[in-house]
PDB file of C-alpha atoms in Angstrom:
ATOM      1  CA  ALA A 285      -0.336   0.309   0.173  1.00 72.00           C
ATOM      2  CA  ALA A 286       1.141   4.055  -0.862  1.00 82.00           C
ATOM      3  CA  GLY A 287       3.000   5.102   2.233  1.00 92.00           C
ATOM      4  CA  VAL A 288       3.112   8.949   3.387  1.00 96.00           C
ATOM      5  CA  ILE A 289       6.587  10.179   1.043  1.00 96.00           C
ATOM      6  CA  GLN A 290       8.778  12.767   2.440  1.00 97.00           C
ATOM      7  CA  SER A 291      11.688  14.592   0.559  1.00 97.00           C
ATOM      8  CA  PRO A 292      14.865  14.571   1.684  1.00 97.00           C
ATOM      9  CA  ARG A 293      15.127  11.735   4.320  1.00 96.00           C
ATOM     10  CA  HIS A 294      18.010  13.708   4.802  1.00 97.00           C
ATOM     11  CA  LEU A 295      19.186  17.841   4.214  1.00 98.00           C
ATOM     12  CA  ILE A 296      22.431  19.596   6.229  1.00 98.00           C
ATOM     13  CA  LYS A 297      22.112  22.910   6.455  1.00 98.00           C
ATOM     14  CA  GLU A 298      24.232  26.093   8.298  1.00 98.00           C
ATOM     15  CA  LYS A 299      22.956  28.442  10.504  1.00 98.00           C
ATOM     16  CA  ARG A 300      20.935  30.887   9.269  1.00 97.00           C
ATOM     17  CA  GLU A 301      20.332  28.782   5.889  1.00 98.00           C
ATOM     18  CA  THR A 302      16.994  28.184   4.635  1.00 98.00           C
ATOM     19  CA  ALA A 303      15.483  24.548   4.027  1.00 98.00           C
ATOM     20  CA  THR A 304      12.486  23.125   2.935  1.00 98.00           C
ATOM     21  CA  LEU A 305      11.266  20.210   3.198  1.00 98.00           C
ATOM     22  CA  LYS A 306       8.077  18.182   1.100  1.00 98.00           C
ATOM     23  CA  CYS A 307       5.613  16.150   2.419  1.00 98.00           C
ATOM     24  CA  TYR A 308       3.355  13.745  -0.070  1.00 97.00           C
ATOM     25  CA  PRO A 309       0.369  12.343   1.463  1.00 96.00           C
ATOM     26  CA  ILE A 310      -1.120   8.741   0.689  1.00 95.00           C
ATOM     27  CA  PRO A 311      -3.173   9.089  -2.080  1.00 93.00           C
ATOM     28  CA  ARG A 312      -6.838  10.342  -0.983  1.00 88.00           C
ATOM     29  CA  HIS A 313      -5.740  11.962   2.502  1.00 91.00           C
ATOM     30  CA  ASP A 314      -7.064  14.824   2.278  1.00 89.00           C
ATOM     31  CA  THR A 315      -5.537  16.037   5.441  1.00 92.00           C
ATOM     32  CA  VAL A 316      -1.274  17.056   6.796  1.00 95.00           C
ATOM     33  CA  TYR A 317       0.328  17.448   9.898  1.00 96.00           C
ATOM     34  CA  TRP A 318       3.891  18.348  10.195  1.00 97.00           C
ATOM     35  CA  TYR A 319       5.702  17.412  13.779  1.00 97.00           C
ATOM     36  CA  GLN A 320       9.086  17.965  15.214  1.00 97.00           C
ATOM     37  CA  GLN A 321      10.952  15.062  17.299  1.00 94.00           C
ATOM     38  CA  GLY A 322      13.949  16.681  18.860  1.00 93.00           C
ATOM     39  CA  PRO A 323      17.227  13.623  19.977  1.00 90.00           C
ATOM     40  CA  GLY A 324      15.289  11.668  22.523  1.00 88.00           C
ATOM     41  CA  GLN A 325      12.131  13.555  22.896  1.00 90.00           C
ATOM     42  CA  ASP A 326       8.269  12.316  21.757  1.00 91.00           C
ATOM     43  CA  PRO A 327       7.086  14.244  18.487  1.00 94.00           C
ATOM     44  CA  GLN A 328       5.235  17.865  19.148  1.00 95.00           C
ATOM     45  CA  PHE A 329       3.003  19.427  16.593  1.00 95.00           C
ATOM     46  CA  LEU A 330       3.800  22.058  15.122  1.00 97.00           C
ATOM     47  CA  ILE A 331       0.806  22.743  12.528  1.00 96.00           C
ATOM     48  CA  SER A 332      -2.099  20.994  10.308  1.00 95.00           C
ATOM     49  CA  PHE A 333      -4.018  21.316   6.529  1.00 95.00           C
ATOM     50  CA  TYR A 334      -7.513  20.485   5.905  1.00 91.00           C
ATOM     51  CA  GLU A 335      -8.429  21.134   2.074  1.00 89.00           C
ATOM     52  CA  LYS A 336      -5.682  23.656   1.294  1.00 91.00           C
ATOM     53  CA  MET A 337      -6.266  25.076   4.276  1.00 93.00           C
ATOM     54  CA  GLN A 338      -4.207  25.827   7.832  1.00 93.00           C
ATOM     55  CA  SER A 339      -6.904  23.926   9.780  1.00 91.00           C
ATOM     56  CA  ASP A 340      -4.327  24.145  13.380  1.00 91.00           C
ATOM     57  CA  LYS A 341      -1.371  25.180  15.094  1.00 93.00           C
ATOM     58  CA  GLY A 342       0.861  24.754  17.414  1.00 93.00           C
ATOM     59  CA  SER A 343       4.578  25.160  18.716  1.00 87.00           C
ATOM     60  CA  ILE A 344       5.893  26.393  14.777  1.00 94.00           C
ATOM     61  CA  PRO A 345       7.971  29.038  15.546  1.00 95.00           C
ATOM     62  CA  ASP A 346       7.293  31.650  13.138  1.00 96.00           C
ATOM     63  CA  ARG A 347      10.788  31.324  10.970  1.00 97.00           C
ATOM     64  CA  PHE A 348       8.378  28.690   9.735  1.00 97.00           C
ATOM     65  CA  SER A 349       6.021  28.026   7.217  1.00 97.00           C
ATOM     66  CA  ALA A 350       4.255  25.849   5.255  1.00 97.00           C
ATOM     67  CA  GLN A 351       1.215  25.463   2.896  1.00 97.00           C
ATOM     68  CA  GLN A 352      -0.593  22.341   1.083  1.00 97.00           C
ATOM     69  CA  PHE A 353      -1.153  22.561  -3.000  1.00 96.00           C
ATOM     70  CA  SER A 354      -3.610  21.847  -5.180  1.00 94.00           C
ATOM     71  CA  ASP A 355      -2.675  18.071  -5.347  1.00 94.00           C
ATOM     72  CA  TYR A 356      -2.766  18.267  -1.408  1.00 94.00           C
ATOM     73  CA  HIS A 357       1.263  17.733  -0.870  1.00 96.00           C
ATOM     74  CA  SER A 358       2.731  20.145   2.009  1.00 98.00           C
ATOM     75  CA  GLU A 359       6.296  21.711   1.819  1.00 98.00           C
ATOM     76  CA  LEU A 360       7.176  23.503   5.635  1.00 98.00           C
ATOM     77  CA  ASN A 361       9.801  26.172   5.346  1.00 98.00           C
ATOM     78  CA  MET A 362      12.133  26.766   7.634  1.00 98.00           C
ATOM     79  CA  SER A 363      14.280  29.867   7.580  1.00 97.00           C
ATOM     80  CA  SER A 364      17.045  31.849   9.284  1.00 98.00           C
ATOM     81  CA  LEU A 365      18.165  27.653  11.252  1.00 98.00           C
ATOM     82  CA  GLU A 366      19.224  27.202  14.561  1.00 97.00           C
ATOM     83  CA  LEU A 367      21.056  24.601  15.760  1.00 97.00           C
ATOM     84  CA  GLY A 368      17.911  24.004  18.345  1.00 96.00           C
ATOM     85  CA  ASP A 369      16.665  23.311  14.163  1.00 97.00           C
ATOM     86  CA  SER A 370      18.080  20.070  14.411  1.00 97.00           C
ATOM     87  CA  ALA A 371      15.528  17.053  14.622  1.00 97.00           C
ATOM     88  CA  LEU A 372      13.793  14.564  12.728  1.00 96.00           C
ATOM     89  CA  TYR A 373      10.514  15.954  10.649  1.00 97.00           C
ATOM     90  CA  PHE A 374       7.193  14.216  10.709  1.00 97.00           C
ATOM     91  CA  CYS A 375       4.399  14.434   7.752  1.00 97.00           C
ATOM     92  CA  ALA A 376       1.037  12.459   8.275  1.00 96.00           C
ATOM     93  CA  SER A 377      -1.252  12.182   6.540  1.00 94.00           C
ATOM     94  CA  SER A 378      -5.628  10.935   7.333  1.00 91.00           C
ATOM     95  CA  PRO A 379      -8.525  10.866   4.997  1.00 87.00           C
ATOM     96  CA  TRP A 380     -10.308  13.454   6.919  1.00 74.00           C
ATOM     97  CA  SER A 381     -13.646  13.685   5.364  1.00 73.00           C
ATOM     98  CA  ARG A 382     -13.670   9.637   5.644  1.00 69.00           C
ATOM     99  CA  GLY A 383     -15.384   7.620   8.898  1.00 67.00           C
ATOM    100  CA  ASP A 384     -11.646   6.663   9.889  1.00 69.00           C
ATOM    101  CA  GLY A 385     -10.651   9.955   9.157  1.00 73.00           C
ATOM    102  CA  HIS A 386      -8.677  10.364  12.943  1.00 81.00           C
ATOM    103  CA  GLU A 387      -6.228   7.914  12.001  1.00 87.00           C
ATOM    104  CA  GLN A 388      -2.746   9.530  11.134  1.00 92.00           C
ATOM    105  CA  TYR A 389       0.034   7.674   8.976  1.00 93.00           C
ATOM    106  CA  PHE A 390       3.108   9.150   9.243  1.00 95.00           C
ATOM    107  CA  GLY A 391       5.751   9.680   6.971  1.00 95.00           C
ATOM    108  CA  PRO A 392       9.622   8.193   7.419  1.00 94.00           C
ATOM    109  CA  GLY A 393      10.562  11.239   8.119  1.00 96.00           C
ATOM    110  CA  THR A 394      13.756  14.501   7.516  1.00 97.00           C
ATOM    111  CA  ARG A 395      16.243  14.737   9.605  1.00 96.00           C
ATOM    112  CA  LEU A 396      17.223  17.740   9.693  1.00 98.00           C
ATOM    113  CA  THR A 397      21.300  18.759  11.163  1.00 98.00           C
ATOM    114  CA  VAL A 398      22.019  22.378  11.374  1.00 98.00           C
ATOM    115  CA  THR A 399      25.770  23.146  11.671  1.00 97.00           C
TER     116      THR A 399
ATOM    117  CA  GLY B 116      -4.202  21.018  30.137  1.00 47.00           C
ATOM    118  CA  GLU B 117      -2.605  18.475  27.394  1.00 64.00           C
ATOM    119  CA  ASP B 118      -0.463  15.425  28.946  1.00 86.00           C
ATOM    120  CA  VAL B 119       0.692  11.842  28.283  1.00 91.00           C
ATOM    121  CA  GLU B 120       2.252  10.387  30.039  1.00 92.00           C
ATOM    122  CA  GLN B 121       4.568   6.681  29.785  1.00 94.00           C
ATOM    123  CA  SER B 122       7.077   5.040  32.375  1.00 89.00           C
ATOM    124  CA  LEU B 123      10.280   5.550  30.626  1.00 90.00           C
ATOM    125  CA  PHE B 124      11.520   1.894  29.945  1.00 96.00           C
ATOM    126  CA  LEU B 125      10.346  -1.905  29.819  1.00 97.00           C
ATOM    127  CA  SER B 126      12.811  -5.323  30.100  1.00 97.00           C
ATOM    128  CA  VAL B 127      10.619  -8.590  28.842  1.00 97.00           C
ATOM    129  CA  ARG B 128      12.184 -11.632  27.905  1.00 97.00           C
ATOM    130  CA  GLU B 129      11.224 -13.494  25.520  1.00 97.00           C
ATOM    131  CA  GLY B 130       7.698 -15.476  25.005  1.00 97.00           C
ATOM    132  CA  ASP B 131       6.704 -13.293  27.838  1.00 97.00           C
ATOM    133  CA  SER B 132       3.667 -10.750  27.949  1.00 97.00           C
ATOM    134  CA  SER B 133       4.464  -7.087  27.444  1.00 97.00           C
ATOM    135  CA  VAL B 134       1.975  -4.312  29.513  1.00 97.00           C
ATOM    136  CA  ILE B 135       3.159  -0.194  28.677  1.00 97.00           C
ATOM    137  CA  ASN B 136       1.082   1.709  30.797  1.00 97.00           C
ATOM    138  CA  CYS B 137      -0.213   5.723  29.645  1.00 96.00           C
ATOM    139  CA  THR B 138      -1.995   7.970  31.574  1.00 95.00           C
ATOM    140  CA  TYR B 139      -3.515  11.274  30.349  1.00 92.00           C
ATOM    141  CA  THR B 140      -5.396  14.172  31.673  1.00 88.00           C
ATOM    142  CA  ASP B 141      -7.626  16.023  28.847  1.00 82.00           C
ATOM    143  CA  SER B 142     -10.719  14.391  29.305  1.00 78.00           C
ATOM    144  CA  SER B 143     -11.681  15.613  26.105  1.00 80.00           C
ATOM    145  CA  SER B 144      -9.716  12.973  24.746  1.00 79.00           C
ATOM    146  CA  THR B 145     -12.265  10.809  22.222  1.00 85.00           C
ATOM    147  CA  TYR B 146      -9.396   8.486  20.904  1.00 90.00           C
ATOM    148  CA  LEU B 147      -5.820   7.125  22.245  1.00 93.00           C
ATOM    149  CA  TYR B 148      -3.783   5.371  19.879  1.00 94.00           C
ATOM    150  CA  TRP B 149      -0.885   3.521  19.981  1.00 97.00           C
ATOM    151  CA  TYR B 150       2.913   4.042  17.213  1.00 97.00           C
ATOM    152  CA  LYS B 151       5.917   1.911  17.076  1.00 97.00           C
ATOM    153  CA  GLN B 152       9.029   3.567  16.285  1.00 95.00           C
ATOM    154  CA  GLU B 153      11.525   1.101  15.629  1.00 92.00           C
ATOM    155  CA  PRO B 154      15.645   3.436  15.727  1.00 86.00           C
ATOM    156  CA  GLY B 155      15.522   5.880  13.463  1.00 81.00           C
ATOM    157  CA  ALA B 156      12.199   5.110  11.782  1.00 85.00           C
ATOM    158  CA  GLY B 157       9.068   6.806  11.641  1.00 89.00           C
ATOM    159  CA  LEU B 158       6.011   6.358  13.462  1.00 94.00           C
ATOM    160  CA  GLN B 159       3.930   3.804  12.904  1.00 95.00           C
ATOM    161  CA  LEU B 160      -0.052   3.570  13.984  1.00 94.00           C
ATOM    162  CA  LEU B 161      -0.568  -0.023  15.325  1.00 96.00           C
ATOM    163  CA  THR B 162      -3.747   0.387  16.968  1.00 95.00           C
ATOM    164  CA  TYR B 163      -6.254   2.948  19.013  1.00 93.00           C
ATOM    165  CA  ILE B 164      -9.572   2.223  20.750  1.00 94.00           C
ATOM    166  CA  PHE B 165     -12.360   4.995  20.458  1.00 91.00           C
ATOM    167  CA  SER B 166     -13.184   6.501  24.037  1.00 88.00           C
ATOM    168  CA  ASN B 167     -16.511   5.211  24.300  1.00 89.00           C
ATOM    169  CA  MET B 168     -14.608   1.792  24.529  1.00 91.00           C
ATOM    170  CA  ASP B 169     -13.111  -0.215  27.407  1.00 94.00           C
ATOM    171  CA  MET B 170     -11.137  -2.536  25.612  1.00 96.00           C
ATOM    172  CA  LYS B 171      -9.710  -4.009  21.923  1.00 96.00           C
ATOM    173  CA  GLN B 172      -7.950  -6.886  20.853  1.00 96.00           C
ATOM    174  CA  ASP B 173      -5.946  -7.090  17.501  1.00 93.00           C
ATOM    175  CA  GLN B 174      -3.847 -10.621  17.218  1.00 95.00           C
ATOM    176  CA  ARG B 175      -1.531 -10.267  19.633  1.00 97.00           C
ATOM    177  CA  LEU B 176      -2.003  -6.841  21.170  1.00 97.00           C
ATOM    178  CA  THR B 177      -5.040  -5.681  23.571  1.00 97.00           C
ATOM    179  CA  VAL B 178      -5.500  -2.107  24.674  1.00 97.00           C
ATOM    180  CA  LEU B 179      -7.541  -1.112  27.619  1.00 97.00           C
ATOM    181  CA  LEU B 180      -8.837   1.683  28.183  1.00 96.00           C
ATOM    182  CA  ASN B 181      -9.843   2.909  31.785  1.00 94.00           C
ATOM    183  CA  LYS B 182     -11.735   6.286  31.427  1.00 91.00           C
ATOM    184  CA  LYS B 183     -11.981   7.054  34.858  1.00 91.00           C
ATOM    185  CA  ASP B 184      -9.076   6.570  35.501  1.00 92.00           C
ATOM    186  CA  LYS B 185      -7.523   7.775  32.057  1.00 92.00           C
ATOM    187  CA  HIS B 186      -5.317   5.027  32.046  1.00 95.00           C
ATOM    188  CA  LEU B 187      -4.330   3.208  29.435  1.00 95.00           C
ATOM    189  CA  SER B 188      -2.585   0.505  28.366  1.00 97.00           C
ATOM    190  CA  LEU B 189      -1.307  -1.224  25.637  1.00 98.00           C
ATOM    191  CA  ARG B 190      -0.092  -5.736  26.005  1.00 98.00           C
ATOM    192  CA  ILE B 191       1.317  -7.370  23.400  1.00 98.00           C
ATOM    193  CA  ALA B 192       1.115 -11.284  24.528  1.00 98.00           C
ATOM    194  CA  ASP B 193       4.564 -13.500  22.997  1.00 97.00           C
ATOM    195  CA  THR B 194       6.524 -11.057  23.268  1.00 98.00           C
ATOM    196  CA  GLN B 195       9.501 -10.989  20.569  1.00 97.00           C
ATOM    197  CA  THR B 196      12.488  -9.117  18.948  1.00 95.00           C
ATOM    198  CA  GLY B 197      10.939  -7.628  16.954  1.00 94.00           C
ATOM    199  CA  ASP B 198       8.574  -6.440  19.150  1.00 97.00           C
ATOM    200  CA  SER B 199      11.834  -4.037  20.241  1.00 97.00           C
ATOM    201  CA  ALA B 200      11.232  -0.737  19.892  1.00 97.00           C
ATOM    202  CA  ILE B 201       9.522   2.823  21.695  1.00 96.00           C
ATOM    203  CA  TYR B 202       5.952   2.718  21.798  1.00 97.00           C
ATOM    204  CA  PHE B 203       4.241   6.053  22.370  1.00 96.00           C
ATOM    205  CA  CYS B 204       0.331   6.066  23.418  1.00 96.00           C
ATOM    206  CA  ALA B 205      -1.438   9.657  21.608  1.00 95.00           C
ATOM    207  CA  GLU B 206      -4.425  10.841  22.471  1.00 92.00           C
ATOM    208  CA  SER B 207      -6.652  13.683  20.035  1.00 90.00           C
ATOM    209  CA  ASN B 208     -10.182  15.044  20.023  1.00 79.00           C
ATOM    210  CA  GLY B 209     -11.043  13.155  16.816  1.00 65.00           C
ATOM    211  CA  TYR B 210      -9.552  15.300  13.803  1.00 64.00           C
ATOM    212  CA  ASN B 211      -6.700  17.036  14.923  1.00 79.00           C
ATOM    213  CA  LYS B 212      -2.796  16.870  16.746  1.00 90.00           C
ATOM    214  CA  LEU B 213      -1.834  13.814  18.279  1.00 93.00           C
ATOM    215  CA  ILE B 214      -0.963  14.263  21.792  1.00 93.00           C
ATOM    216  CA  PHE B 215       2.038  12.767  22.645  1.00 94.00           C
ATOM    217  CA  GLY B 216       3.774  11.083  25.668  1.00 94.00           C
ATOM    218  CA  ALA B 217       7.512  10.601  26.553  1.00 93.00           C
ATOM    219  CA  GLY B 218       7.957   6.851  24.632  1.00 95.00           C
ATOM    220  CA  THR B 219       8.253   3.692  26.755  1.00 96.00           C
ATOM    221  CA  ARG B 220      11.511   2.059  25.218  1.00 96.00           C
ATOM    222  CA  LEU B 221      10.353  -1.624  25.271  1.00 97.00           C
ATOM    223  CA  ALA B 222      13.463  -4.359  25.261  1.00 97.00           C
ATOM    224  CA  VAL B 223      13.163  -8.163  24.594  1.00 97.00           C
ATOM    225  CA  HIS B 224      15.615 -10.478  25.813  1.00 94.00           C
ATOM    226  CA  PRO B 225      16.014 -13.774  25.166  1.00 89.00           C
TER     227      PRO B 225
END
C-alpha cells in the first residue's frame, strides 16, 4: 500500500540558512500534519492543513511557514535556521472526510541537521 | 491542560507478555493511540481505541482503557525480539493534533 513520502530524507544546513521539506500524503488523504521530534523526545505538533487551508497550529516558530498545494502535497519552509532546529521532522496524513479520518499515518521523516 | 505520561523503560523476556502503561489528563480525548517507532524510523500506527470502549483486541495486541482513571495500557502477547522499539501513547479529540507521551522503550531479551 502507498505510504506517506517525505523528501529529502536527510538534510544538512548551516545556521541562518533556509530549508524546504516536502511531504506527499497517501493518495486520497486530504489532511496533512507536521511534527518535530528532537533527539530522545516525543513528537511535537507544528501545523496541519485540511483541503489546502490551515486547520490547526501548534508550537511552530515564526521562522517556519507551511502550505498545502492543490495536489495535497505540503511543504514546510524553515528560515534563519538555528542549531536547535536539528530534529526529525515528520509528516502525517489522514483522510479527514472519511469515517476513519482520525487515523494519522506517518512518513519516514526528514532528519535535519543544522551545523 | 493536555498531558500524556508513560514509564520510560520496560524489559521483558522473549515469549512473555509486555504491558506498557499510559495516563492522560484531557477528559475530552476521543481517541487514544499506540504508535511504534523503531530506531531511525517513522511512527507506525499499531492500534487505537475510541473513548467509549474499554477494550480492543487485535491479534497479539490488547488495549485496555479505564476512562475514569484516564489510564490506557497496551499488552503485547508472546513478545518477540522484533517488538523491541519505542512505544508512544497518543491522544486526540478526533481530527486534530496528536499529543504524545514521552515513549516507553521496550527491550526484549532472550
